[in-house]
């Protein structure tokens, strides 16, 4: 069997050393305090809780991709150890990091950059399935691409954001729309799939958010006719939220017949920087 390795970045929530032959490349979190910018390697020099604390204090934070030098340094260390290395970077609709990867790997014939579309616990699930697949057959770039392509229309995620402050601050929502949403107490509903994060709708009540989710699930992945294979619930693990998200989580569990064994996770820091610390998310895959 070929010896293969995988490289993930911090959008996956996977840390260095969690899996054999899986390597980690941090994305960058930037703190801007009175014009003084300090940069941190995500999940190495700063964690999700610390990012939430910065946001809660009103400190400006942003994200950036790893430098070509960081990428080349990692590849120089491991390229000769493996027959093939598969890089699974953050979605290209969310970051231009994939272009940097593609540029750097031109010098490494055994390194393949393949967009995986997923985030957080979903990245972990897909990685674990690829690792198991690698134990049964020699992986090629075509096999990994086909796996991801075959899965991408079987799952769909939603992000519900009741507090638009961070979206406005990052320029993702205009000041006018942000003010409008706050005055009417609207929650923004964003889809997440192979098209990236896309604004879907808005609603004033959590119950109406769930109705919109269910309608879109049924339209996109035929949830009404299919059995759920995997589901992941996500909310920020931070005590200082302005909004109580747990009632929405309870509604999601009830609507989709999920239980306490359903995996719970947080969005990666690089996404929380843009959404803020008040959110709930669900990702569902059908068989």
mmCIF file with all atom_site columns, C-alpha atoms in Angstrom, residues 24-127:
data_model
loop_
_atom_site.group_PDB
_atom_site.id
_atom_site.type_symbol
_atom_site.label_atom_id
_atom_site.label_alt_id
_atom_site.label_comp_id
_atom_site.label_asym_id
_atom_site.label_entity_id
_atom_site.label_seq_id
_atom_site.pdbx_PDB_ins_code
_atom_site.Cartn_x
_atom_site.Cartn_y
_atom_site.Cartn_z
_atom_site.occupancy
_atom_site.B_iso_or_equiv
_atom_site.pdbx_formal_charge
_atom_site.auth_seq_id
_atom_site.auth_comp_id
_atom_site.auth_asym_id
_atom_site.auth_atom_id
_atom_site.pdbx_PDB_model_num
ATOM 1   C CA . UNK A 1 24  ? -1.844  20.870 10.441 1.00 0.00 ? 24  UNK A CA 1
ATOM 2   C CA . UNK A 1 25  ? -1.471  24.298 8.866  1.00 0.00 ? 25  UNK A CA 1
ATOM 3   C CA . UNK A 1 26  ? -2.834  27.194 10.948 1.00 0.00 ? 26  UNK A CA 1
ATOM 4   C CA . UNK A 1 27  ? -4.787  30.048 9.470  1.00 0.00 ? 27  UNK A CA 1
ATOM 5   C CA . UNK A 1 28  ? -4.005  33.440 10.986 1.00 0.00 ? 28  UNK A CA 1
ATOM 6   C CA . UNK A 1 29  ? -6.056  35.487 13.451 1.00 0.00 ? 29  UNK A CA 1
ATOM 7   C CA . UNK A 1 30  ? -5.182  39.208 13.524 1.00 0.00 ? 30  UNK A CA 1
ATOM 8   C CA . UNK A 1 31  ? -5.940  41.449 16.504 1.00 0.00 ? 31  UNK A CA 1
ATOM 9   C CA . UNK A 1 32  ? -6.098  45.183 15.822 1.00 0.00 ? 32  UNK A CA 1
ATOM 10  C CA . UNK A 1 33  ? -5.811  47.128 19.067 1.00 0.00 ? 33  UNK A CA 1
ATOM 11  C CA . UNK A 1 34  ? -5.644  50.884 18.502 1.00 0.00 ? 34  UNK A CA 1
ATOM 12  C CA . UNK A 1 35  ? -3.882  50.369 15.179 1.00 0.00 ? 35  UNK A CA 1
ATOM 13  C CA . UNK A 1 36  ? -1.361  47.898 16.600 1.00 0.00 ? 36  UNK A CA 1
ATOM 14  C CA . UNK A 1 37  ? -1.823  44.598 14.776 1.00 0.00 ? 37  UNK A CA 1
ATOM 15  C CA . UNK A 1 38  ? -0.770  41.332 16.394 1.00 0.00 ? 38  UNK A CA 1
ATOM 16  C CA . UNK A 1 39  ? -1.061  38.081 14.444 1.00 0.00 ? 39  UNK A CA 1
ATOM 17  C CA . UNK A 1 40  ? -1.586  34.629 15.959 1.00 0.00 ? 40  UNK A CA 1
ATOM 18  C CA . UNK A 1 41  ? -1.425  31.126 14.519 1.00 0.00 ? 41  UNK A CA 1
ATOM 19  C CA . UNK A 1 42  ? -4.913  29.731 15.022 1.00 0.00 ? 42  UNK A CA 1
ATOM 20  C CA . UNK A 1 43  ? -5.195  26.850 17.533 1.00 0.00 ? 43  UNK A CA 1
ATOM 21  C CA . UNK A 1 44  ? -1.477  27.204 18.316 1.00 0.00 ? 44  UNK A CA 1
ATOM 22  C CA . UNK A 1 45  ? -1.063  30.730 19.669 1.00 0.00 ? 45  UNK A CA 1
ATOM 23  C CA . UNK A 1 46  ? -4.765  31.509 20.188 1.00 0.00 ? 46  UNK A CA 1
ATOM 24  C CA . UNK A 1 47  ? -7.846  29.382 20.767 1.00 0.00 ? 47  UNK A CA 1
ATOM 25  C CA . UNK A 1 48  ? -11.570 29.757 20.145 1.00 0.00 ? 48  UNK A CA 1
ATOM 26  C CA . UNK A 1 49  ? -12.315 31.027 23.656 1.00 0.00 ? 49  UNK A CA 1
ATOM 27  C CA . UNK A 1 50  ? -9.666  33.752 23.386 1.00 0.00 ? 50  UNK A CA 1
ATOM 28  C CA . UNK A 1 51  ? -11.078 34.825 20.006 1.00 0.00 ? 51  UNK A CA 1
ATOM 29  C CA . UNK A 1 52  ? -14.553 35.030 21.560 1.00 0.00 ? 52  UNK A CA 1
ATOM 30  C CA . UNK A 1 53  ? -13.191 37.166 24.385 1.00 0.00 ? 53  UNK A CA 1
ATOM 31  C CA . UNK A 1 54  ? -11.637 39.610 21.915 1.00 0.00 ? 54  UNK A CA 1
ATOM 32  C CA . UNK A 1 55  ? -14.926 39.891 20.022 1.00 0.00 ? 55  UNK A CA 1
ATOM 33  C CA . UNK A 1 56  ? -16.888 40.325 23.251 1.00 0.00 ? 56  UNK A CA 1
ATOM 34  C CA . UNK A 1 57  ? -14.587 43.205 24.262 1.00 0.00 ? 57  UNK A CA 1
ATOM 35  C CA . UNK A 1 58  ? -15.214 44.941 20.934 1.00 0.00 ? 58  UNK A CA 1
ATOM 36  C CA . UNK A 1 59  ? -11.628 44.500 19.740 1.00 0.00 ? 59  UNK A CA 1
ATOM 37  C CA . UNK A 1 60  ? -11.275 44.316 15.963 1.00 0.00 ? 60  UNK A CA 1
ATOM 38  C CA . UNK A 1 61  ? -10.213 40.889 14.738 1.00 0.00 ? 61  UNK A CA 1
ATOM 39  C CA . UNK A 1 62  ? -9.693  39.614 11.225 1.00 0.00 ? 62  UNK A CA 1
ATOM 40  C CA . UNK A 1 63  ? -8.295  36.549 9.484  1.00 0.00 ? 63  UNK A CA 1
ATOM 41  C CA . UNK A 1 64  ? -5.621  35.877 6.893  1.00 0.00 ? 64  UNK A CA 1
ATOM 42  C CA . UNK A 1 65  ? -4.114  32.892 5.166  1.00 0.00 ? 65  UNK A CA 1
ATOM 43  C CA . UNK A 1 66  ? -0.799  31.220 5.954  1.00 0.00 ? 66  UNK A CA 1
ATOM 44  C CA . UNK A 1 67  ? 2.187   32.587 4.085  1.00 0.00 ? 67  UNK A CA 1
ATOM 45  C CA . UNK A 1 68  ? 3.802   30.682 1.199  1.00 0.00 ? 68  UNK A CA 1
ATOM 46  C CA . UNK A 1 69  ? 6.856   30.309 3.448  1.00 0.00 ? 69  UNK A CA 1
ATOM 47  C CA . UNK A 1 70  ? 4.850   28.525 6.156  1.00 0.00 ? 70  UNK A CA 1
ATOM 48  C CA . UNK A 1 71  ? 3.406   26.139 3.587  1.00 0.00 ? 71  UNK A CA 1
ATOM 49  C CA . UNK A 1 72  ? 6.764   25.424 1.932  1.00 0.00 ? 72  UNK A CA 1
ATOM 50  C CA . UNK A 1 73  ? 8.402   24.826 5.314  1.00 0.00 ? 73  UNK A CA 1
ATOM 51  C CA . UNK A 1 74  ? 5.866   22.124 6.174  1.00 0.00 ? 74  UNK A CA 1
ATOM 52  C CA . UNK A 1 75  ? 6.078   20.466 2.759  1.00 0.00 ? 75  UNK A CA 1
ATOM 53  C CA . UNK A 1 76  ? 9.886   20.428 2.864  1.00 0.00 ? 76  UNK A CA 1
ATOM 54  C CA . UNK A 1 77  ? 9.715   18.487 6.125  1.00 0.00 ? 77  UNK A CA 1
ATOM 55  C CA . UNK A 1 78  ? 7.312   15.784 4.990  1.00 0.00 ? 78  UNK A CA 1
ATOM 56  C CA . UNK A 1 79  ? 7.252   15.526 1.175  1.00 0.00 ? 79  UNK A CA 1
ATOM 57  C CA . UNK A 1 80  ? 9.941   12.829 1.007  1.00 0.00 ? 80  UNK A CA 1
ATOM 58  C CA . UNK A 1 81  ? 8.228   10.678 3.639  1.00 0.00 ? 81  UNK A CA 1
ATOM 59  C CA . UNK A 1 82  ? 5.115   9.873  1.610  1.00 0.00 ? 82  UNK A CA 1
ATOM 60  C CA . UNK A 1 83  ? 4.079   8.599  -1.787 1.00 0.00 ? 83  UNK A CA 1
ATOM 61  C CA . UNK A 1 84  ? 1.188   11.067 -1.899 1.00 0.00 ? 84  UNK A CA 1
ATOM 62  C CA . UNK A 1 85  ? 0.063   13.998 0.254  1.00 0.00 ? 85  UNK A CA 1
ATOM 63  C CA . UNK A 1 86  ? -3.488  15.306 0.021  1.00 0.00 ? 86  UNK A CA 1
ATOM 64  C CA . UNK A 1 87  ? -4.086  18.901 1.101  1.00 0.00 ? 87  UNK A CA 1
ATOM 65  C CA . UNK A 1 88  ? -7.675  19.646 2.191  1.00 0.00 ? 88  UNK A CA 1
ATOM 66  C CA . UNK A 1 89  ? -7.798  23.442 2.657  1.00 0.00 ? 89  UNK A CA 1
ATOM 67  C CA . UNK A 1 90  ? -10.575 25.813 3.662  1.00 0.00 ? 90  UNK A CA 1
ATOM 68  C CA . UNK A 1 91  ? -13.295 26.351 1.068  1.00 0.00 ? 91  UNK A CA 1
ATOM 69  C CA . UNK A 1 92  ? -12.116 28.581 -1.776 1.00 0.00 ? 92  UNK A CA 1
ATOM 70  C CA . UNK A 1 93  ? -15.286 30.703 -1.426 1.00 0.00 ? 93  UNK A CA 1
ATOM 71  C CA . UNK A 1 94  ? -14.187 31.570 2.132  1.00 0.00 ? 94  UNK A CA 1
ATOM 72  C CA . UNK A 1 95  ? -10.465 32.135 1.667  1.00 0.00 ? 95  UNK A CA 1
ATOM 73  C CA . UNK A 1 96  ? -7.890  32.544 -1.083 1.00 0.00 ? 96  UNK A CA 1
ATOM 74  C CA . UNK A 1 97  ? -5.539  30.201 0.797  1.00 0.00 ? 97  UNK A CA 1
ATOM 75  C CA . UNK A 1 98  ? -6.165  27.445 -1.733 1.00 0.00 ? 98  UNK A CA 1
ATOM 76  C CA . UNK A 1 99  ? -4.535  29.578 -4.446 1.00 0.00 ? 99  UNK A CA 1
ATOM 77  C CA . UNK A 1 100 ? -1.405  29.934 -2.309 1.00 0.00 ? 100 UNK A CA 1
ATOM 78  C CA . UNK A 1 101 ? -1.342  26.177 -1.778 1.00 0.00 ? 101 UNK A CA 1
ATOM 79  C CA . UNK A 1 102 ? -1.682  25.547 -5.512 1.00 0.00 ? 102 UNK A CA 1
ATOM 80  C CA . UNK A 1 103 ? 1.160   27.938 -6.242 1.00 0.00 ? 103 UNK A CA 1
ATOM 81  C CA . UNK A 1 104 ? 3.531   26.389 -3.692 1.00 0.00 ? 104 UNK A CA 1
ATOM 82  C CA . UNK A 1 105 ? 2.821   22.720 -4.512 1.00 0.00 ? 105 UNK A CA 1
ATOM 83  C CA . UNK A 1 106 ? 3.907   23.159 -8.125 1.00 0.00 ? 106 UNK A CA 1
ATOM 84  C CA . UNK A 1 107 ? 7.370   22.233 -6.854 1.00 0.00 ? 107 UNK A CA 1
ATOM 85  C CA . UNK A 1 108 ? 6.124   18.988 -5.240 1.00 0.00 ? 108 UNK A CA 1
ATOM 86  C CA . UNK A 1 109 ? 4.904   16.317 -7.648 1.00 0.00 ? 109 UNK A CA 1
ATOM 87  C CA . UNK A 1 110 ? 3.370   14.128 -4.927 1.00 0.00 ? 110 UNK A CA 1
ATOM 88  C CA . UNK A 1 111 ? 1.282   16.864 -3.280 1.00 0.00 ? 111 UNK A CA 1
ATOM 89  C CA . UNK A 1 112 ? -2.341  17.331 -4.348 1.00 0.00 ? 112 UNK A CA 1
ATOM 90  C CA . UNK A 1 113 ? -4.574  20.252 -3.344 1.00 0.00 ? 113 UNK A CA 1
ATOM 91  C CA . UNK A 1 114 ? -8.256  19.271 -3.207 1.00 0.00 ? 114 UNK A CA 1
ATOM 92  C CA . UNK A 1 115 ? -10.993 21.605 -1.895 1.00 0.00 ? 115 UNK A CA 1
ATOM 93  C CA . UNK A 1 116 ? -13.113 19.722 0.620  1.00 0.00 ? 116 UNK A CA 1
ATOM 94  C CA . UNK A 1 117 ? -15.903 22.304 1.156  1.00 0.00 ? 117 UNK A CA 1
ATOM 95  C CA . UNK A 1 118 ? -16.406 21.394 4.815  1.00 0.00 ? 118 UNK A CA 1
ATOM 96  C CA . UNK A 1 119 ? -15.704 22.986 8.200  1.00 0.00 ? 119 UNK A CA 1
ATOM 97  C CA . UNK A 1 120 ? -15.222 21.960 11.825 1.00 0.00 ? 120 UNK A CA 1
ATOM 98  C CA . UNK A 1 121 ? -16.646 18.556 12.830 1.00 0.00 ? 121 UNK A CA 1
ATOM 99  C CA . UNK A 1 122 ? -17.713 17.919 9.256  1.00 0.00 ? 122 UNK A CA 1
ATOM 100 C CA . UNK A 1 123 ? -14.080 18.145 8.127  1.00 0.00 ? 123 UNK A CA 1
ATOM 101 C CA . UNK A 1 124 ? -13.209 15.637 10.833 1.00 0.00 ? 124 UNK A CA 1
ATOM 102 C CA . UNK A 1 125 ? -15.878 13.188 9.656  1.00 0.00 ? 125 UNK A CA 1
ATOM 103 C CA . UNK A 1 126 ? -14.718 13.400 6.053  1.00 0.00 ? 126 UNK A CA 1
ATOM 104 C CA . UNK A 1 127 ? -11.067 13.069 7.039  1.00 0.00 ? 127 UNK A CA 1
#
